[in-house]
Coordinates of C-alpha atoms in Angstrom, one line a residue:
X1 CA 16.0 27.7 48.7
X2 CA 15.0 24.7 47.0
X3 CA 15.6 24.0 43.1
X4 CA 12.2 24.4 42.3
X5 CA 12.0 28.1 44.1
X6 CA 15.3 29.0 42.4
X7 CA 13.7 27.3 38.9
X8 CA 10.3 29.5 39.7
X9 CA 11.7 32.9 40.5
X10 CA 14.3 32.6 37.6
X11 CA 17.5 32.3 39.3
X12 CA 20.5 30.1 38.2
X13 CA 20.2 26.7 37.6
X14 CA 22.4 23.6 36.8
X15 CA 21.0 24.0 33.4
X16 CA 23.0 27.3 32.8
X17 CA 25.0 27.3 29.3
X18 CA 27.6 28.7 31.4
X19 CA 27.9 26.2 33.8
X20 CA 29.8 23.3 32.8
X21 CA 29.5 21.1 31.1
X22 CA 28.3 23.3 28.5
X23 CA 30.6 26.0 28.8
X24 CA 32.4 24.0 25.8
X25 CA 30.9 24.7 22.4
X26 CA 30.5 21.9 20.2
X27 CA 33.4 22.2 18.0
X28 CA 36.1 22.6 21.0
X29 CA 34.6 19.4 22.8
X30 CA 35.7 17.4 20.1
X31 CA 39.4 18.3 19.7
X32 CA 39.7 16.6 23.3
X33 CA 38.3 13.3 21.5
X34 CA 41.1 10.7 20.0
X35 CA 39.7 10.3 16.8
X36 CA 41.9 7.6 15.8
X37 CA 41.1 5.6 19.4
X38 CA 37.9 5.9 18.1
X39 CA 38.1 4.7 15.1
X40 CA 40.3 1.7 16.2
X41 CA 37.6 1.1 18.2
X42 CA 34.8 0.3 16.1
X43 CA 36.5 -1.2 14.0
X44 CA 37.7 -4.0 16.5
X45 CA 33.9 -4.0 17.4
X46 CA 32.8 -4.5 13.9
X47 CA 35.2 -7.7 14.1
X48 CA 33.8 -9.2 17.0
X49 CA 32.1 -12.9 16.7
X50 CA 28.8 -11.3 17.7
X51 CA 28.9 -9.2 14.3
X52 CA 29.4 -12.4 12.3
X53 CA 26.6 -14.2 14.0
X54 CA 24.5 -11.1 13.5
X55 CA 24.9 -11.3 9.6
X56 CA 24.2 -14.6 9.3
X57 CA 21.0 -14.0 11.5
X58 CA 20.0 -11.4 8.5
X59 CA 20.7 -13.7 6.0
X60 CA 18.7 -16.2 7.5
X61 CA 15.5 -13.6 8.2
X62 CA 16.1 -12.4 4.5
X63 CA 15.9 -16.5 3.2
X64 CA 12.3 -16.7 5.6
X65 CA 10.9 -14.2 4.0
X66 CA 12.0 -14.8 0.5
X67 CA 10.8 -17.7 0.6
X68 CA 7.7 -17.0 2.4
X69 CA 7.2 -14.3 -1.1
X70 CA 7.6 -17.8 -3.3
X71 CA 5.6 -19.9 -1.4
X72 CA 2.4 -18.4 -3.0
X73 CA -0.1 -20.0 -5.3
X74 CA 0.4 -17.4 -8.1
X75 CA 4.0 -17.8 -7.7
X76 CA 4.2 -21.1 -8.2
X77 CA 2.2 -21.0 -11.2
X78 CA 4.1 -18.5 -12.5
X79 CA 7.3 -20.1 -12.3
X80 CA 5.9 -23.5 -13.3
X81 CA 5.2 -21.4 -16.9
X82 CA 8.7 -19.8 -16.7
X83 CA 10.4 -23.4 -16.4
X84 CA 7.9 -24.4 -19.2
X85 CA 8.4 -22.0 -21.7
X86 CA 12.6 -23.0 -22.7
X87 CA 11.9 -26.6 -22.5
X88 CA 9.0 -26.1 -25.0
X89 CA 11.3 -23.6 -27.6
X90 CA 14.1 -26.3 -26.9
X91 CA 12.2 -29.1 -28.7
X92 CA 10.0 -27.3 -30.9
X93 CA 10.7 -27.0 -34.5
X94 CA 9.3 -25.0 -37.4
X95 CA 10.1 -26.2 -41.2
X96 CA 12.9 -28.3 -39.4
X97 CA 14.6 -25.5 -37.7
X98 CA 14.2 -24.0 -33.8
X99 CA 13.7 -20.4 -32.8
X100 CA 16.7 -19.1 -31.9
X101 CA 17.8 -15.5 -31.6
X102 CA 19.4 -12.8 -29.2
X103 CA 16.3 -10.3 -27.6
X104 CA 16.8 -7.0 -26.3
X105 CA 15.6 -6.8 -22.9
X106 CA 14.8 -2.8 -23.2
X107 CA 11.2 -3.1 -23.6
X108 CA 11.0 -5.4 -20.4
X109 CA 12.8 -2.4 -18.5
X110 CA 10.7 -0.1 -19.9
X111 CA 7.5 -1.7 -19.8
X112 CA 7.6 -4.1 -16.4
X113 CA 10.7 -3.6 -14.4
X114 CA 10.6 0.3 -14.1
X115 CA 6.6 0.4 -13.8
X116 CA 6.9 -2.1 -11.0
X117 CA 9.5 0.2 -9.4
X118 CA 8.0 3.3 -9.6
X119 CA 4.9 2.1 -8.0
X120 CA 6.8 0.0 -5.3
X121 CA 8.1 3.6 -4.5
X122 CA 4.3 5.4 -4.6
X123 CA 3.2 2.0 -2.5
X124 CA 5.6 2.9 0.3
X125 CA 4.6 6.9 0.1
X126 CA 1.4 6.0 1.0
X127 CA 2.4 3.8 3.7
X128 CA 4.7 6.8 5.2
X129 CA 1.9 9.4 4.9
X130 CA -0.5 7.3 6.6
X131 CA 2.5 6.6 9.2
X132 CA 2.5 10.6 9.7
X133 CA -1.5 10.8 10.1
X134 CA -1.7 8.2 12.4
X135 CA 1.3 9.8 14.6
X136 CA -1.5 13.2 14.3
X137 CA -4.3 11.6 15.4
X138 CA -2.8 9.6 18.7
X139 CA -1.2 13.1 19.2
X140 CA -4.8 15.2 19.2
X141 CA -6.6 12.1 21.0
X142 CA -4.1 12.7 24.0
X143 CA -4.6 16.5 23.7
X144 CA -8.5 16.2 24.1
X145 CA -7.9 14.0 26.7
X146 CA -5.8 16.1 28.8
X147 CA -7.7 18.8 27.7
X148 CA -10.0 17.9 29.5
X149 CA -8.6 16.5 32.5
X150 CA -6.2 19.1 33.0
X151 CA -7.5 22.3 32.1
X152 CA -8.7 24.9 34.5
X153 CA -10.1 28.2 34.7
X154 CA -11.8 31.1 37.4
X155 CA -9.1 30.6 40.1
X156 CA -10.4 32.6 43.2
X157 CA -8.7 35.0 44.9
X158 CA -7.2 32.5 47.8
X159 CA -5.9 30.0 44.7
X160 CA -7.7 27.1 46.5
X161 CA -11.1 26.9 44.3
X162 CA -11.5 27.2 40.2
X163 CA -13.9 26.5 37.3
X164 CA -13.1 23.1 37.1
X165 CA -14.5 22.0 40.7
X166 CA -18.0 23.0 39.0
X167 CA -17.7 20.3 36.5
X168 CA -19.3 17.2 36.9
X169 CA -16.9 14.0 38.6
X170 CA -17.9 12.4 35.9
X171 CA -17.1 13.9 33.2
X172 CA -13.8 13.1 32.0
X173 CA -14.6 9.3 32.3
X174 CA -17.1 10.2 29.9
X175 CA -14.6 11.4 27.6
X176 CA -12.4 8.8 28.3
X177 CA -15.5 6.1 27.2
X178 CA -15.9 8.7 23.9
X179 CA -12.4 8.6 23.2
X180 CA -12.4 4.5 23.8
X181 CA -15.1 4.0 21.7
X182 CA -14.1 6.3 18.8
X183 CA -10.3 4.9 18.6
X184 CA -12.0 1.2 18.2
X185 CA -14.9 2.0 15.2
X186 CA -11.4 4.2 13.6
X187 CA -9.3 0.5 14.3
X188 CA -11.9 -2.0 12.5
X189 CA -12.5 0.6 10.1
X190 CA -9.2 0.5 9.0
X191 CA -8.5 -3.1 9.4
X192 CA -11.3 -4.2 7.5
X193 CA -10.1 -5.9 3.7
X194 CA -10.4 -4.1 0.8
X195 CA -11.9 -5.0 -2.5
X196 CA -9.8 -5.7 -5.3
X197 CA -10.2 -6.2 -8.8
X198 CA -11.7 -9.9 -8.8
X199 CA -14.5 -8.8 -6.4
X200 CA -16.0 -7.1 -10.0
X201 CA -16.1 -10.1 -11.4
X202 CA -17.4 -13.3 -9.0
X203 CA -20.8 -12.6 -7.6
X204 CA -19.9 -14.9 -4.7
X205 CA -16.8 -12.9 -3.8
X206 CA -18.7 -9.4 -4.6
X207 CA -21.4 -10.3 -2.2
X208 CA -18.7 -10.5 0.6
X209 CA -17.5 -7.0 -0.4
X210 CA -20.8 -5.7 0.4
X211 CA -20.8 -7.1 3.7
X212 CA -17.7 -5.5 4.3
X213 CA -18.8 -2.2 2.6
X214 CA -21.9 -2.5 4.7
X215 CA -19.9 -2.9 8.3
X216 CA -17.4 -0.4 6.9
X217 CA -20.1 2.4 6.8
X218 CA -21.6 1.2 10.4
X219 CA -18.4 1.9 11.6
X220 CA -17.8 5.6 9.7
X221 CA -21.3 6.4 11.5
X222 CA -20.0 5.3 14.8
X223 CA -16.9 7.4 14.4
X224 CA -19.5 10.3 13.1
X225 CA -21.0 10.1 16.8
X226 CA -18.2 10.1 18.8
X227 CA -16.6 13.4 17.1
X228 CA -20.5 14.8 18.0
X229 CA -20.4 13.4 21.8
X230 CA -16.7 14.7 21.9
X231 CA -18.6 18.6 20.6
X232 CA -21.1 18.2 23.4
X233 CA -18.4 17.1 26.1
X234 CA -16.6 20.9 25.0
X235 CA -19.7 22.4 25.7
X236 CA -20.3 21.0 28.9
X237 CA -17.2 22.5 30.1
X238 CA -18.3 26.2 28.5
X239 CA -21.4 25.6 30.7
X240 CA -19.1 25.4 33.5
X241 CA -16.9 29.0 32.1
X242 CA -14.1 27.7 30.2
X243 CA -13.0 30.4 28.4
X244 CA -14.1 30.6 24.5
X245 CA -10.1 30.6 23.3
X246 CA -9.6 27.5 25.6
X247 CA -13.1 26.2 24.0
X248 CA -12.1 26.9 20.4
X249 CA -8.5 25.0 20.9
X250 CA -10.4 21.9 22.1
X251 CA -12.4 22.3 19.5
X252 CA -9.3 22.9 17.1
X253 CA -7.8 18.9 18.6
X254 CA -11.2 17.5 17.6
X255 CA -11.0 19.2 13.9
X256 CA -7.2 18.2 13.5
X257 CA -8.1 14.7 14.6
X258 CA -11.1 14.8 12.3
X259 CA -9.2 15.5 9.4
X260 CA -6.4 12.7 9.9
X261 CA -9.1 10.5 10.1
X262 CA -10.6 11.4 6.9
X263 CA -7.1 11.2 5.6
X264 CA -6.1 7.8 6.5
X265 CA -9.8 6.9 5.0
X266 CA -9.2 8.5 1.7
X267 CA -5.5 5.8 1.9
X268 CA -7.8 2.7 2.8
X269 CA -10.7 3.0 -0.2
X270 CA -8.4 4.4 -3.0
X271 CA -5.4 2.5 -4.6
X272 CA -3.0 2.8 -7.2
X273 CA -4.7 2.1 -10.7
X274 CA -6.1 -0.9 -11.7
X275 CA -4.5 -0.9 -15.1
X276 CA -1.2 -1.3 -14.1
X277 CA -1.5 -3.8 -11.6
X278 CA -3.3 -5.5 -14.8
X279 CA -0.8 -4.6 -16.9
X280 CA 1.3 -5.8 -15.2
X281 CA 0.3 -9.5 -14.4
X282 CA -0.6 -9.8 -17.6
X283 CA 2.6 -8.8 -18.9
X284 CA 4.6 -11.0 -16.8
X285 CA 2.7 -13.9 -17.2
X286 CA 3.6 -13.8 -21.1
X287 CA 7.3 -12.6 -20.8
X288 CA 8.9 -16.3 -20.8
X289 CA 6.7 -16.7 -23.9
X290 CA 7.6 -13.8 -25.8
X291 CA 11.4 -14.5 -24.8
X292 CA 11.3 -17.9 -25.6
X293 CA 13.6 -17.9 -28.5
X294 CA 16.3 -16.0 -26.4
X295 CA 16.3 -18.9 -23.6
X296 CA 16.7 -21.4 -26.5
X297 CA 19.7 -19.4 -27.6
X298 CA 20.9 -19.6 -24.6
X299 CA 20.4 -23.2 -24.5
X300 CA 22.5 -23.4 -27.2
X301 CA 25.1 -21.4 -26.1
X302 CA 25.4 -22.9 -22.6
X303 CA 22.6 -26.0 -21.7
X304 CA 18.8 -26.2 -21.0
X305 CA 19.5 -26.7 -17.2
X306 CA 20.8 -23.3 -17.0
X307 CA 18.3 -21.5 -19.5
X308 CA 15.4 -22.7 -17.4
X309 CA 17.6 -21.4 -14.5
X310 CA 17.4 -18.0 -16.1
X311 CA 13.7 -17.5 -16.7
X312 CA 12.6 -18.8 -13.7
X313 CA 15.2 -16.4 -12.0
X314 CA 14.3 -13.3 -14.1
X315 CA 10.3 -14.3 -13.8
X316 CA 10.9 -14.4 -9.8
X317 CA 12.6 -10.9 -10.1
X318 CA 10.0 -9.6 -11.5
X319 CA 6.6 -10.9 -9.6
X320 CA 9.0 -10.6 -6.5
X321 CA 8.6 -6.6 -6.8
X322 CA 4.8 -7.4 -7.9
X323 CA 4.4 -8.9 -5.1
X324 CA 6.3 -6.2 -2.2
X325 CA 4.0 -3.9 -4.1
X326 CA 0.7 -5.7 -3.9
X327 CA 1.4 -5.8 0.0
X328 CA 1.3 -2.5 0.2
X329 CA -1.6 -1.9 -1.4
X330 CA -3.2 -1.0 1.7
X331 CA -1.2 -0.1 4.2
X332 CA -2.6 -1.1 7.0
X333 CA -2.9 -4.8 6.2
X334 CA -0.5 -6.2 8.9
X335 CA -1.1 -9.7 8.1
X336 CA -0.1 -9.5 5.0
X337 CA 3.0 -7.3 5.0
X338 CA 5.3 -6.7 8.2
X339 CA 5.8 -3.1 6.9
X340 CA 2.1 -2.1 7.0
X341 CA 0.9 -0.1 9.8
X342 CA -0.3 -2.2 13.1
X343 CA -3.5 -0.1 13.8
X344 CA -4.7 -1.8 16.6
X345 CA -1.1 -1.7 18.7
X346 CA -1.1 2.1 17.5
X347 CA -4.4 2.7 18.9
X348 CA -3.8 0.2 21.9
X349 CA -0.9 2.3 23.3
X350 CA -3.2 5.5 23.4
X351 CA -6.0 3.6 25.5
X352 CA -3.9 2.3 27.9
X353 CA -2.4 5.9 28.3
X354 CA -6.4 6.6 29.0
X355 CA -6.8 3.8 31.7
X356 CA -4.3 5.1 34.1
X357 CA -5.7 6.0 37.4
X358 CA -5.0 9.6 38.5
X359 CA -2.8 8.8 41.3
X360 CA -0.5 7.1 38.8
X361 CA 0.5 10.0 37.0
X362 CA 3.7 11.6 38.5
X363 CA 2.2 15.2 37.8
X364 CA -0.8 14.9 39.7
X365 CA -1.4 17.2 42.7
X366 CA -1.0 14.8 45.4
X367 CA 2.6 14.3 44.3
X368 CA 3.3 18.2 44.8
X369 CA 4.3 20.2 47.5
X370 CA 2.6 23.1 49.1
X371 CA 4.7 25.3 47.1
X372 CA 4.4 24.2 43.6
X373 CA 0.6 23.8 44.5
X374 CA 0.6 27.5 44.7
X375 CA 3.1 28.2 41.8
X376 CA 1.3 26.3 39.7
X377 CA -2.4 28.1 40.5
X378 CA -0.6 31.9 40.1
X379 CA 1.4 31.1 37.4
X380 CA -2.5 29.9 35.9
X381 CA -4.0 32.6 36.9
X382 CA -1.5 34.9 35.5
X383 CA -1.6 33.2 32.3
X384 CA -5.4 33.5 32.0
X385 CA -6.0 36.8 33.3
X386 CA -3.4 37.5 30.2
X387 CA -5.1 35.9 27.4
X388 CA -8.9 37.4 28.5
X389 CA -6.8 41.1 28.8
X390 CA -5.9 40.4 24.9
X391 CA -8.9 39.1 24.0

């Protein structure tokens, strides 16, 4: 008797807890490890060369994209008016005396710093919840799909005919071109830019957010039509006597998939508020300003050279976290951040699972024996004249 016919009728298999090498429980396979071999181990391991060119491989990644955070426009700016804002308290003099005089840096904490981070935090929530929708609605694509491919119904009494030889040929390339087409429009839709706040304000740049508005809602009304095509491909196969519990789950993948969608839409139109990503540029732009006198203090205590140092290192600390922030904004803005979500390459690994041929999946009929050909069909049949008994 094969493994399969042992497997089928419920005999012993190589996968009994009993058989070893799981006879051991969890706790008594350890106490025959050497513990202290194993630590010796790793750490001759963690001394290896390859560890120490691996670090300074890090370092250097970190360095590219640091400086690929300063290289900016804004950033620039910003630090220009950091360096300029010691130099001019330095020289500048009012009735023959310079402002001088220790600052608390508790309001900056409060007010910049712990702002910045809290919304750096909320930034990558977002990113992680529209990680988790995306991960639902690959999963409910590939359930419709196999759905129906797969799914069968009204075996006969010899096992060799069902419900599904009375559906078309056709009919799941159809869903296959639905499915396609609806994972593309839900792609661009989410890969389309975003307005921000200076689109409010420039008529040239507002009339480009229109555009995209307008394409963006093309798209939504795409997506609209697939979900409907999608309704119509489940009742074709009702035509054809799926039964209504098999109906309603299909059904249940399209909702699920639905709502994911809506989901990750609700993440793409709606940011964090606009007020504190004002607040906060604004605030950081006048910081060296307001903390002039405590860089010239420090010029005096130490030299210019190094006070300059100081607030163009504290005003790089600070955009630095408004800028991680800003790129994750939206989340699924891959050029602009590498942790934003790659939609395409998401959505690109589901299609190609769709362009397989049948012969290339190992499951496929023509891959089984006689005997699981029958197994499979009565175990079916069981299953389904089960469910319609408690129906």
């Amino acid at each position: 008797m094969t493994y399969k016919e042992q497997f089928l009728k419920g005999g012993k298999t190589r996968f009994d807890w009993n058989h070893p090498p799981y006879k051991h429980t969890l706790p008594e396979r350890f106490r025959h490890s050497n513990l202290s071999m194993w630590t010796l181990k790793s750490i001759i391991n963690n001394l290896q060369p390859k560890e120490a060119y691996y670090f300074f491989m890090d370092e250097y990644a970190a360095l590219l994209y640091f400086i690929q955070i300063i290289l900016r426009v804004d950033t620039l700016v910003l630090l220009a008016v950091a360096a300029c804002s010691p130099v001019f308290f330095h020289y500048y003099e009012y009735a023959s005396e310079t402002l001088n005089f220790n600052l608390s840096w508790t309001i900056v904490s409060f007010a910049v710093v712990f702002p910045l981070s809290l919304s750096l935090s909320e930034a990558f929530k977002r990113r992680e919840t529209a990680l988790y929708e995306m991960a639902l609605f690959k999963a409910n694509m590939i359930n419709i799909f196999m759905a129906h491919r797969d799914w069968d119904w009204d075996f006969a009494k010899d096992l060799n005919s069902s419900g599904r030889d009375r559906v078309a040929a056709n009919h799941i390339q159809d869903v296959i071109q639905i499915l396609e087409e609806l994972m593309y429009h839900v792609g661009a839709l989410l890969d389309l830019p975003r307005a921000r706040i200076r689109h409010t304000v420039s008529k040239r740049i507002k009339a480009q957010t229109l555009r995209n508005e307008r394409d963006a809602t093309k798209r939504y009304y795409e997506i609209m039509s697939c979900y409907a095509r999608l309704d119509i491909a489940c009742e074709e196969l009702k035509l054809h006597g799926i039964p209504g519990n098999e109906a309603a789950r299909i059904r249940q993948y399209n909702s699920l998939s639905m709502g994911s969608f809506f989901k990750l839409l609700a993440i793409k139109r709606y940011r964090t508020p606009v007020g504190l990503r004002s607040f906060a540029r604004i605030y950081i732009m006048l910081t060296p300003w307001m903390f002039g006198p405590y860089y010239e203090a420090v010029a005096r205590g130490a030299n210019l050279a190094y006070a300059i140092i100081l607030s163009v290192f504290t005003t790089a600390a600070m955009h630095g976290l408004f800028v991680m922030r800003l790129q994750l904004e939206d989340p699924f803005d891959d050029q602009l951040s590498p942790d934003a979500v790659n939609v395409m390459l998401e959505l690109q690994e589901i299609i190609s699972h769709f362009g397989l041929k049948a012969e290339d999946w190992p499951h496929e009929e023509k891959n089984l024996t006689e005997f699981d050909k029958k197994e499979l069909r009565r175990v079916a049949s069981q299953s389904h004249q089960v469910v319609t008994s408690n129906v």
